Amino acid sequence: MKTATALETESSVNQPEPVRKPKSSNFWKTFKNQKYLYFMTIPFVIWVFVFSYLPLWGWTMAFQKYKPARSFFEQEWVGLEHFKTLFQDDQFLLSLRNTLAMSSMGLIAGFIFPITFALLLNELRLGIFKRFAQTISYLPHFVSWVVAAGIVTKMLSTENGMINAILVGLGIIHEPIQFMAQGHLFWGIVTLSDVWKETGWNAIIYLAAISGIGPELYEAARVDGATRLRQIRHITIPSIRPTIIVLLIMSVGNLLNIGFEKQFLLSNNLVTDYSQVLDLYSLKYGLGMARYSFGTAINIFNSVISVVLLFTINGIFKRTTKESLL
């Protein structure tokens, strides 16, 4: 006579497995329920394809000795010749050094200052002053770099410059310093200028994340006797950590794509060795000299390194913090 356990085992073995619906049927079911949302995304998908994927056809220029007057099939193919020339050029290595240095400094300062500013702004209890401080802080974001560079240059000027006047007045220095003529100071000037211009704007997303934290957490912490500093450390910062990680991953992916506006507008002939970045190098030695294939090779290098950095930092955070962008 079979025991109850044996009967249960036999029935579970003989029981047919549940039929799993194919993924395609699940997709069409979801599409049917949310068809209007899918239709709304069509213009954006077309936009991304036209402006982000279709131009990738132009990457073929990097492997050609491109001549504008010839058709695609008449171009002379040179393989990796432009990339070999690129890595053997001292100006490219100099531009890569400047780009990585300013990008790294901007990445660190661009996270520390906005996060700190958002935390301090969140602690303000006077609503009017809080809104006033926030408004004043993000106004420089709407000023073009042409105007911002003029303001920075004037402030650092040896003639009636505010920075030199303060330093001389406090007795820190005895005579004005030519900040804009010191190559080793250029990276710091660019980084601090970017911090002044973008801190208030970048803090908005952190303030939005902080506003989503439940007030009951702070009330429970206050009941337990937690100070405001401990509330920031144990509630606010852990709550906005996913936002910080996502923005950090995206920023690392764009480490080489820092643009050239601020470097171009703040530089001069005395600091060229410290101000030339990859975008300026591409503009000068690629488009400026009608070397279209060489300029395309530089852009491909930027894109490939950016993708590698993006997947690398995303994998690191996925393993360490279980947070991921991809």
mmCIF file of C-alpha atoms in Angstrom:
data_model
loop_
_atom_site.group_PDB
_atom_site.id
_atom_site.type_symbol
_atom_site.label_atom_id
_atom_site.label_comp_id
_atom_site.label_asym_id
_atom_site.label_seq_id
_atom_site.Cartn_x
_atom_site.Cartn_y
_atom_site.Cartn_z
ATOM 1 C CA MET A 1 0.000 0.000 0.000
ATOM 2 C CA LYS A 2 1.397 3.344 -1.047
ATOM 3 C CA THR A 3 2.026 5.962 1.549
ATOM 4 C CA ALA A 4 0.640 9.496 1.335
ATOM 5 C CA THR A 5 4.077 10.858 0.487
ATOM 6 C CA ALA A 6 4.487 8.421 -2.386
ATOM 7 C CA LEU A 7 1.039 9.290 -3.737
ATOM 8 C CA GLU A 8 1.862 12.997 -3.617
ATOM 9 C CA THR A 9 5.172 12.391 -5.388
ATOM 10 C CA GLU A 10 3.490 10.281 -8.061
ATOM 11 C CA SER A 11 0.753 12.851 -8.643
ATOM 12 C CA SER A 12 3.309 15.672 -8.928
ATOM 13 C CA VAL A 13 5.305 13.663 -11.471
ATOM 14 C CA ASN A 14 2.254 12.805 -13.553
ATOM 15 C CA GLN A 15 0.901 16.350 -13.371
ATOM 16 C CA PRO A 16 1.360 18.089 -16.741
ATOM 17 C CA GLU A 17 3.593 21.158 -16.827
ATOM 18 C CA PRO A 18 1.806 24.468 -17.278
ATOM 19 C CA VAL A 19 1.767 25.700 -20.837
ATOM 20 C CA ARG A 20 3.959 28.761 -21.206
ATOM 21 C CA LYS A 21 2.832 31.371 -23.603
ATOM 22 C CA PRO A 22 5.471 32.453 -26.097
ATOM 23 C CA LYS A 23 7.029 35.847 -25.576
ATOM 24 C CA SER A 24 5.671 37.050 -28.902
ATOM 25 C CA SER A 25 2.068 36.602 -27.710
ATOM 26 C CA ASN A 26 2.866 38.526 -24.523
ATOM 27 C CA PHE A 27 4.336 41.337 -26.590
ATOM 28 C CA TRP A 28 1.265 41.623 -28.830
ATOM 29 C CA LYS A 29 -0.990 41.525 -25.794
ATOM 30 C CA THR A 30 0.975 44.393 -24.240
ATOM 31 C CA PHE A 31 0.992 46.232 -27.556
ATOM 32 C CA LYS A 32 -2.774 45.898 -27.842
ATOM 33 C CA ASN A 33 -3.297 47.294 -24.350
ATOM 34 C CA GLN A 34 -0.809 50.133 -24.761
ATOM 35 C CA LYS A 35 -0.962 50.785 -28.505
ATOM 36 C CA TYR A 36 -1.446 54.526 -28.101
ATOM 37 C CA LEU A 37 1.735 54.812 -26.041
ATOM 38 C CA TYR A 38 3.633 52.908 -28.726
ATOM 39 C CA PHE A 39 2.244 55.182 -31.419
ATOM 40 C CA MET A 40 3.352 58.236 -29.422
ATOM 41 C CA THR A 41 6.957 56.973 -29.432
ATOM 42 C CA ILE A 42 7.117 56.584 -33.232
ATOM 43 C CA PRO A 43 8.213 60.225 -33.929
ATOM 44 C CA PHE A 44 10.996 59.931 -31.330
ATOM 45 C CA VAL A 45 12.173 56.591 -32.736
ATOM 46 C CA ILE A 46 12.333 58.147 -36.198
ATOM 47 C CA TRP A 47 14.207 61.153 -34.803
ATOM 48 C CA VAL A 48 16.791 58.927 -33.076
ATOM 49 C CA PHE A 49 17.251 56.822 -36.210
ATOM 50 C CA VAL A 50 17.685 59.815 -38.528
ATOM 51 C CA PHE A 51 20.000 61.865 -36.317
ATOM 52 C CA SER A 52 21.836 59.174 -34.301
ATOM 53 C CA TYR A 53 22.051 55.986 -36.359
ATOM 54 C CA LEU A 54 21.826 57.070 -39.979
ATOM 55 C CA PRO A 55 24.908 59.362 -39.682
ATOM 56 C CA LEU A 56 26.977 56.327 -38.674
ATOM 57 C CA TRP A 57 27.259 55.664 -42.406
ATOM 58 C CA GLY A 58 29.692 58.590 -42.459
ATOM 59 C CA TRP A 59 32.137 56.580 -40.329
ATOM 60 C CA THR A 60 33.261 54.896 -43.522
ATOM 61 C CA MET A 61 35.133 58.129 -44.292
ATOM 62 C CA ALA A 62 37.681 57.245 -41.586
ATOM 63 C CA PHE A 63 38.805 54.267 -43.660
ATOM 64 C CA GLN A 64 39.004 56.214 -46.907
ATOM 65 C CA LYS A 65 41.115 58.976 -48.371
ATOM 66 C CA TYR A 66 37.940 60.969 -48.740
ATOM 67 C CA LYS A 67 37.560 63.418 -51.614
ATOM 68 C CA PRO A 68 34.301 65.435 -51.651
ATOM 69 C CA ALA A 69 34.114 65.445 -55.468
ATOM 70 C CA ARG A 70 34.049 61.651 -55.718
ATOM 71 C CA SER A 71 31.160 59.279 -55.121
ATOM 72 C CA PHE A 72 31.267 56.584 -52.450
ATOM 73 C CA PHE A 73 32.421 53.883 -54.875
ATOM 74 C CA GLU A 74 35.180 56.089 -56.279
ATOM 75 C CA GLN A 75 36.829 56.747 -52.905
ATOM 76 C CA GLU A 76 40.287 55.333 -52.174
ATOM 77 C CA TRP A 77 40.250 52.921 -49.215
ATOM 78 C CA VAL A 78 43.235 53.207 -46.857
ATOM 79 C CA GLY A 79 42.200 50.978 -43.959
ATOM 80 C CA LEU A 80 43.541 52.060 -40.554
ATOM 81 C CA GLU A 81 46.064 54.554 -41.907
ATOM 82 C CA HIS A 82 44.339 57.565 -40.313
ATOM 83 C CA PHE A 83 44.197 55.843 -36.928
ATOM 84 C CA LYS A 84 47.928 55.048 -37.107
ATOM 85 C CA THR A 85 48.636 58.689 -37.909
ATOM 86 C CA LEU A 86 46.382 59.738 -35.046
ATOM 87 C CA PHE A 87 48.162 57.709 -32.367
ATOM 88 C CA GLN A 88 51.592 58.798 -33.593
ATOM 89 C CA ASP A 89 50.752 62.505 -33.378
ATOM 90 C CA ASP A 90 52.109 64.290 -30.300
ATOM 91 C CA GLN A 91 49.355 66.909 -30.512
ATOM 92 C CA PHE A 92 46.736 64.177 -30.243
ATOM 93 C CA LEU A 93 48.336 62.768 -27.094
ATOM 94 C CA LEU A 94 48.547 66.295 -25.666
ATOM 95 C CA SER A 95 44.879 66.903 -26.463
ATOM 96 C CA LEU A 96 43.929 63.555 -24.926
ATOM 97 C CA ARG A 97 45.811 64.440 -21.731
ATOM 98 C CA ASN A 98 44.072 67.821 -21.464
ATOM 99 C CA THR A 99 40.668 66.288 -22.185
ATOM 100 C CA LEU A 100 41.027 63.552 -19.567
ATOM 101 C CA ALA A 101 42.388 65.989 -16.974
ATOM 102 C CA MET A 102 39.643 68.596 -17.384
ATOM 103 C CA SER A 103 36.946 65.922 -17.719
ATOM 104 C CA SER A 104 38.027 64.180 -14.519
ATOM 105 C CA MET A 105 38.245 67.435 -12.577
ATOM 106 C CA GLY A 106 34.875 68.527 -13.936
ATOM 107 C CA LEU A 107 33.339 65.139 -13.131
ATOM 108 C CA ILE A 108 34.472 65.242 -9.493
ATOM 109 C CA ALA A 109 33.575 68.900 -8.934
ATOM 110 C CA GLY A 110 30.372 68.511 -10.928
ATOM 111 C CA PHE A 111 29.084 65.971 -8.433
ATOM 112 C CA ILE A 112 30.454 67.228 -5.141
ATOM 113 C CA PHE A 113 29.268 70.823 -5.458
ATOM 114 C CA PRO A 114 25.702 70.228 -6.788
ATOM 115 C CA ILE A 115 25.001 67.462 -4.278
ATOM 116 C CA THR A 116 26.362 69.532 -1.384
ATOM 117 C CA PHE A 117 24.439 72.585 -2.558
ATOM 118 C CA ALA A 118 21.210 70.588 -2.864
ATOM 119 C CA LEU A 119 21.645 69.148 0.641
ATOM 120 C CA LEU A 120 22.304 72.584 2.128
ATOM 121 C CA LEU A 121 19.422 74.138 0.220
ATOM 122 C CA ASN A 122 17.081 71.398 1.427
ATOM 123 C CA GLU A 123 17.944 72.250 5.043
ATOM 124 C CA LEU A 124 16.757 75.847 4.693
ATOM 125 C CA ARG A 125 13.482 76.360 6.506
ATOM 126 C CA LEU A 126 12.702 79.878 5.268
ATOM 127 C CA GLY A 127 10.843 79.275 2.015
ATOM 128 C CA ILE A 128 11.361 82.726 0.521
ATOM 129 C CA PHE A 129 15.127 82.653 1.023
ATOM 130 C CA LYS A 130 15.285 79.071 -0.264
ATOM 131 C CA ARG A 131 13.526 79.961 -3.519
ATOM 132 C CA PHE A 132 15.627 83.108 -3.916
ATOM 133 C CA ALA A 133 18.890 81.211 -3.422
ATOM 134 C CA GLN A 134 17.831 78.506 -5.866
ATOM 135 C CA THR A 135 16.803 81.040 -8.513
ATOM 136 C CA ILE A 136 20.037 82.999 -8.232
ATOM 137 C CA SER A 137 22.134 79.827 -8.356
ATOM 138 C CA TYR A 138 20.798 78.479 -11.654
ATOM 139 C CA LEU A 139 20.622 81.802 -13.527
ATOM 140 C CA PRO A 140 24.257 81.504 -14.776
ATOM 141 C CA HIS A 141 23.225 78.346 -16.645
ATOM 142 C CA PHE A 142 21.243 80.473 -19.090
ATOM 143 C CA VAL A 143 24.214 82.757 -19.786
ATOM 144 C CA SER A 144 26.133 81.764 -22.913
ATOM 145 C CA TRP A 145 29.764 80.780 -22.576
ATOM 146 C CA VAL A 146 30.705 83.841 -24.615
ATOM 147 C CA VAL A 147 29.372 86.098 -21.861
ATOM 148 C CA ALA A 148 30.510 83.794 -19.050
ATOM 149 C CA ALA A 149 34.077 83.663 -20.411
ATOM 150 C CA GLY A 150 34.131 87.469 -20.578
ATOM 151 C CA ILE A 151 33.015 87.688 -16.938
ATOM 152 C CA VAL A 152 35.643 85.163 -15.804
ATOM 153 C CA THR A 153 38.405 86.897 -17.756
ATOM 154 C CA LYS A 154 37.444 90.272 -16.297
ATOM 155 C CA MET A 155 37.339 88.918 -12.736
ATOM 156 C CA LEU A 156 40.808 87.387 -13.136
ATOM 157 C CA SER A 157 42.300 90.406 -14.877
ATOM 158 C CA THR A 158 45.396 92.088 -13.441
ATOM 159 C CA GLU A 159 43.753 95.470 -14.041
ATOM 160 C CA ASN A 160 40.862 96.022 -11.633
ATOM 161 C CA GLY A 161 40.123 92.294 -11.480
ATOM 162 C CA MET A 162 38.052 91.385 -8.423
ATOM 163 C CA ILE A 163 40.033 88.249 -7.551
ATOM 164 C CA ASN A 164 43.401 89.995 -7.655
ATOM 165 C CA ALA A 165 42.006 92.972 -5.735
ATOM 166 C CA ILE A 166 40.750 90.689 -2.942
ATOM 167 C CA LEU A 167 44.017 88.731 -2.749
ATOM 168 C CA VAL A 168 46.109 91.900 -2.672
ATOM 169 C CA GLY A 169 43.759 93.530 -0.145
ATOM 170 C CA LEU A 170 44.029 90.549 2.209
ATOM 171 C CA GLY A 171 47.809 90.538 1.914
ATOM 172 C CA ILE A 172 47.906 87.039 0.407
ATOM 173 C CA ILE A 173 49.868 88.295 -2.595
ATOM 174 C CA HIS A 174 51.909 91.449 -3.097
ATOM 175 C CA GLU A 175 51.210 92.007 -6.797
ATOM 176 C CA PRO A 176 48.477 90.837 -9.180
ATOM 177 C CA ILE A 177 48.806 87.370 -10.710
ATOM 178 C CA GLN A 178 48.333 86.849 -14.435
ATOM 179 C CA PHE A 179 45.932 83.934 -14.064
ATOM 180 C CA MET A 180 45.069 83.705 -17.745
ATOM 181 C CA ALA A 181 48.740 83.463 -18.728
ATOM 182 C CA GLN A 182 49.574 80.559 -16.386
ATOM 183 C CA GLY A 183 49.159 77.263 -18.215
ATOM 184 C CA HIS A 184 49.198 75.148 -15.054
ATOM 185 C CA LEU A 185 46.236 77.165 -13.707
ATOM 186 C CA PHE A 186 44.066 76.788 -16.795
ATOM 187 C CA TRP A 187 42.486 73.445 -15.845
ATOM 188 C CA GLY A 188 41.447 74.817 -12.465
ATOM 189 C CA ILE A 189 40.040 78.007 -14.016
ATOM 190 C CA VAL A 190 37.921 76.012 -16.470
ATOM 191 C CA THR A 191 36.690 73.655 -13.729
ATOM 192 C CA LEU A 192 35.742 76.441 -11.304
ATOM 193 C CA SER A 193 34.088 78.425 -14.105
ATOM 194 C CA ASP A 194 31.973 75.404 -14.985
ATOM 195 C CA VAL A 195 31.092 74.895 -11.306
ATOM 196 C CA TRP A 196 29.953 78.515 -10.992
ATOM 197 C CA LYS A 197 27.872 78.260 -14.148
ATOM 198 C CA GLU A 198 26.241 74.846 -13.699
ATOM 199 C CA THR A 199 26.055 74.039 -9.969
ATOM 200 C CA GLY A 200 22.604 75.548 -9.431
ATOM 201 C CA TRP A 201 21.173 73.916 -12.542
ATOM 202 C CA ASN A 202 22.647 70.472 -11.793
ATOM 203 C CA ALA A 203 21.326 70.660 -8.222
ATOM 204 C CA ILE A 204 17.713 70.767 -9.446
ATOM 205 C CA ILE A 205 17.547 67.039 -10.153
ATOM 206 C CA TYR A 206 18.944 66.233 -6.691
ATOM 207 C CA LEU A 207 16.413 68.568 -5.080
ATOM 208 C CA ALA A 208 13.676 66.768 -6.993
ATOM 209 C CA ALA A 209 14.959 63.414 -5.727
ATOM 210 C CA ILE A 210 15.140 64.743 -2.158
ATOM 211 C CA SER A 211 11.583 66.041 -2.359
ATOM 212 C CA GLY A 212 10.401 62.496 -3.063
ATOM 213 C CA ILE A 213 11.666 61.201 0.282
ATOM 214 C CA GLY A 214 8.829 60.442 2.696
ATOM 215 C CA PRO A 215 8.618 62.924 5.603
ATOM 216 C CA GLU A 216 7.770 60.083 7.981
ATOM 217 C CA LEU A 217 11.388 58.914 7.753
ATOM 218 C CA TYR A 218 12.628 62.251 9.082
ATOM 219 C CA GLU A 219 9.944 62.286 11.780
ATOM 220 C CA ALA A 220 10.946 58.830 12.970
ATOM 221 C CA ALA A 221 14.610 59.877 12.996
ATOM 222 C CA ARG A 222 13.833 62.975 15.042
ATOM 223 C CA VAL A 223 11.879 60.884 17.535
ATOM 224 C CA ASP A 224 14.937 58.666 17.908
ATOM 225 C CA GLY A 225 17.058 61.728 18.603
ATOM 226 C CA ALA A 226 18.908 61.948 15.277
ATOM 227 C CA THR A 227 20.503 65.298 14.533
ATOM 228 C CA ARG A 228 20.047 67.001 11.169
ATOM 229 C CA LEU A 229 23.526 65.886 10.147
ATOM 230 C CA ARG A 230 22.680 62.266 10.929
ATOM 231 C CA GLN A 231 19.409 62.594 9.017
ATOM 232 C CA ILE A 232 21.363 63.736 5.974
ATOM 233 C CA ARG A 233 23.856 60.907 6.357
ATOM 234 C CA HIS A 234 21.436 58.044 7.008
ATOM 235 C CA ILE A 235 18.269 59.144 5.175
ATOM 236 C CA THR A 236 18.829 61.797 2.518
ATOM 237 C CA ILE A 237 22.035 60.544 0.896
ATOM 238 C CA PRO A 238 21.004 56.831 0.779
ATOM 239 C CA SER A 239 17.616 57.826 -0.680
ATOM 240 C CA ILE A 240 19.143 59.792 -3.574
ATOM 241 C CA ARG A 241 21.927 57.271 -4.191
ATOM 242 C CA PRO A 242 20.204 55.695 -7.252
ATOM 243 C CA THR A 243 19.919 59.142 -8.848
ATOM 244 C CA ILE A 244 23.583 59.871 -8.132
ATOM 245 C CA ILE A 245 24.701 56.545 -9.607
ATOM 246 C CA VAL A 246 22.657 56.929 -12.802
ATOM 247 C CA LEU A 247 23.975 60.449 -13.403
ATOM 248 C CA LEU A 248 27.518 59.331 -12.618
ATOM 249 C CA ILE A 249 27.327 56.483 -15.135
ATOM 250 C CA MET A 250 26.046 58.859 -17.817
ATOM 251 C CA SER A 251 28.742 61.417 -17.002
ATOM 252 C CA VAL A 252 31.541 58.849 -17.208
ATOM 253 C CA GLY A 253 30.193 57.744 -20.587
ATOM 254 C CA ASN A 254 30.620 61.313 -21.818
ATOM 255 C CA LEU A 255 34.053 61.773 -20.256
ATOM 256 C CA LEU A 256 35.724 62.628 -23.575
ATOM 257 C CA ASN A 257 32.810 64.636 -24.957
ATOM 258 C CA ILE A 258 33.312 67.818 -22.962
ATOM 259 C CA GLY A 259 32.903 70.169 -25.912
ATOM 260 C CA PHE A 260 35.292 72.970 -26.679
ATOM 261 C CA GLU A 261 33.415 76.223 -26.038
ATOM 262 C CA LYS A 262 34.830 77.112 -22.640
ATOM 263 C CA GLN A 263 38.340 75.997 -23.550
ATOM 264 C CA PHE A 264 38.254 77.942 -26.811
ATOM 265 C CA LEU A 265 36.893 81.126 -25.232
ATOM 266 C CA LEU A 266 39.124 81.113 -22.151
ATOM 267 C CA SER A 267 42.364 80.103 -23.863
ATOM 268 C CA ASN A 268 45.070 82.180 -25.496
ATOM 269 C CA ASN A 269 48.409 81.537 -27.167
ATOM 270 C CA LEU A 270 50.202 81.309 -23.808
ATOM 271 C CA VAL A 271 48.144 78.355 -22.548
ATOM 272 C CA THR A 272 47.541 76.411 -25.772
ATOM 273 C CA ASP A 273 49.370 73.329 -24.472
ATOM 274 C CA TYR A 274 46.850 73.119 -21.619
ATOM 275 C CA SER A 275 43.667 74.264 -23.386
ATOM 276 C CA GLN A 276 43.567 72.155 -26.537
ATOM 277 C CA VAL A 277 41.055 69.311 -26.146
ATOM 278 C CA LEU A 278 40.056 66.563 -28.567
ATOM 279 C CA ASP A 279 37.178 68.536 -30.071
ATOM 280 C CA LEU A 280 39.451 71.499 -30.734
ATOM 281 C CA TYR A 281 42.068 69.147 -32.139
ATOM 282 C CA SER A 282 39.478 67.615 -34.471
ATOM 283 C CA LEU A 283 38.294 71.046 -35.539
ATOM 284 C CA LYS A 284 41.790 72.372 -36.164
ATOM 285 C CA TYR A 285 43.543 69.390 -37.736
ATOM 286 C CA GLY A 286 40.500 67.772 -39.298
ATOM 287 C CA LEU A 287 37.866 70.163 -40.591
ATOM 288 C CA GLY A 288 40.164 73.208 -40.538
ATOM 289 C CA MET A 289 42.697 71.513 -42.826
ATOM 290 C CA ALA A 290 40.058 69.764 -44.976
ATOM 291 C CA ARG A 291 41.218 66.385 -43.635
ATOM 292 C CA TYR A 292 37.694 65.019 -43.323
ATOM 293 C CA SER A 293 38.763 61.396 -42.964
ATOM 294 C CA PHE A 294 41.223 62.258 -40.208
ATOM 295 C CA GLY A 295 38.559 64.250 -38.326
ATOM 296 C CA THR A 296 36.159 61.302 -38.631
ATOM 297 C CA ALA A 297 38.801 58.980 -37.158
ATOM 298 C CA ILE A 298 39.101 61.282 -34.135
ATOM 299 C CA ASN A 299 35.327 61.229 -33.611
ATOM 300 C CA ILE A 300 35.239 57.430 -33.903
ATOM 301 C CA PHE A 301 37.928 57.206 -31.236
ATOM 302 C CA ASN A 302 35.839 59.435 -28.947
ATOM 303 C CA SER A 303 32.701 57.383 -29.499
ATOM 304 C CA VAL A 304 34.361 53.991 -28.992
ATOM 305 C CA ILE A 305 36.100 55.073 -25.786
ATOM 306 C CA SER A 306 32.838 56.584 -24.500
ATOM 307 C CA VAL A 307 30.959 53.315 -25.096
ATOM 308 C CA VAL A 308 33.708 51.295 -23.396
ATOM 309 C CA LEU A 309 33.703 53.629 -20.388
ATOM 310 C CA LEU A 310 29.905 53.499 -20.185
ATOM 311 C CA PHE A 311 29.720 49.703 -20.112
ATOM 312 C CA THR A 312 32.706 49.449 -17.763
ATOM 313 C CA ILE A 313 31.382 51.830 -15.117
ATOM 314 C CA ASN A 314 27.889 50.366 -15.485
ATOM 315 C CA GLY A 315 29.267 46.862 -14.880
ATOM 316 C CA ILE A 316 31.229 48.023 -11.836
ATOM 317 C CA PHE A 317 28.174 49.622 -10.229
ATOM 318 C CA LYS A 318 25.989 46.654 -11.150
ATOM 319 C CA ARG A 319 28.296 44.301 -9.255
ATOM 320 C CA THR A 320 29.026 46.532 -6.272
ATOM 321 C CA THR A 321 25.778 48.415 -5.642
ATOM 322 C CA LYS A 322 23.243 46.408 -7.709
ATOM 323 C CA GLU A 323 22.361 49.650 -9.469
ATOM 324 C CA SER A 324 22.510 49.704 -13.251
ATOM 325 C CA LEU A 325 21.684 51.994 -16.144
ATOM 326 C CA LEU A 326 21.651 49.350 -18.889
#
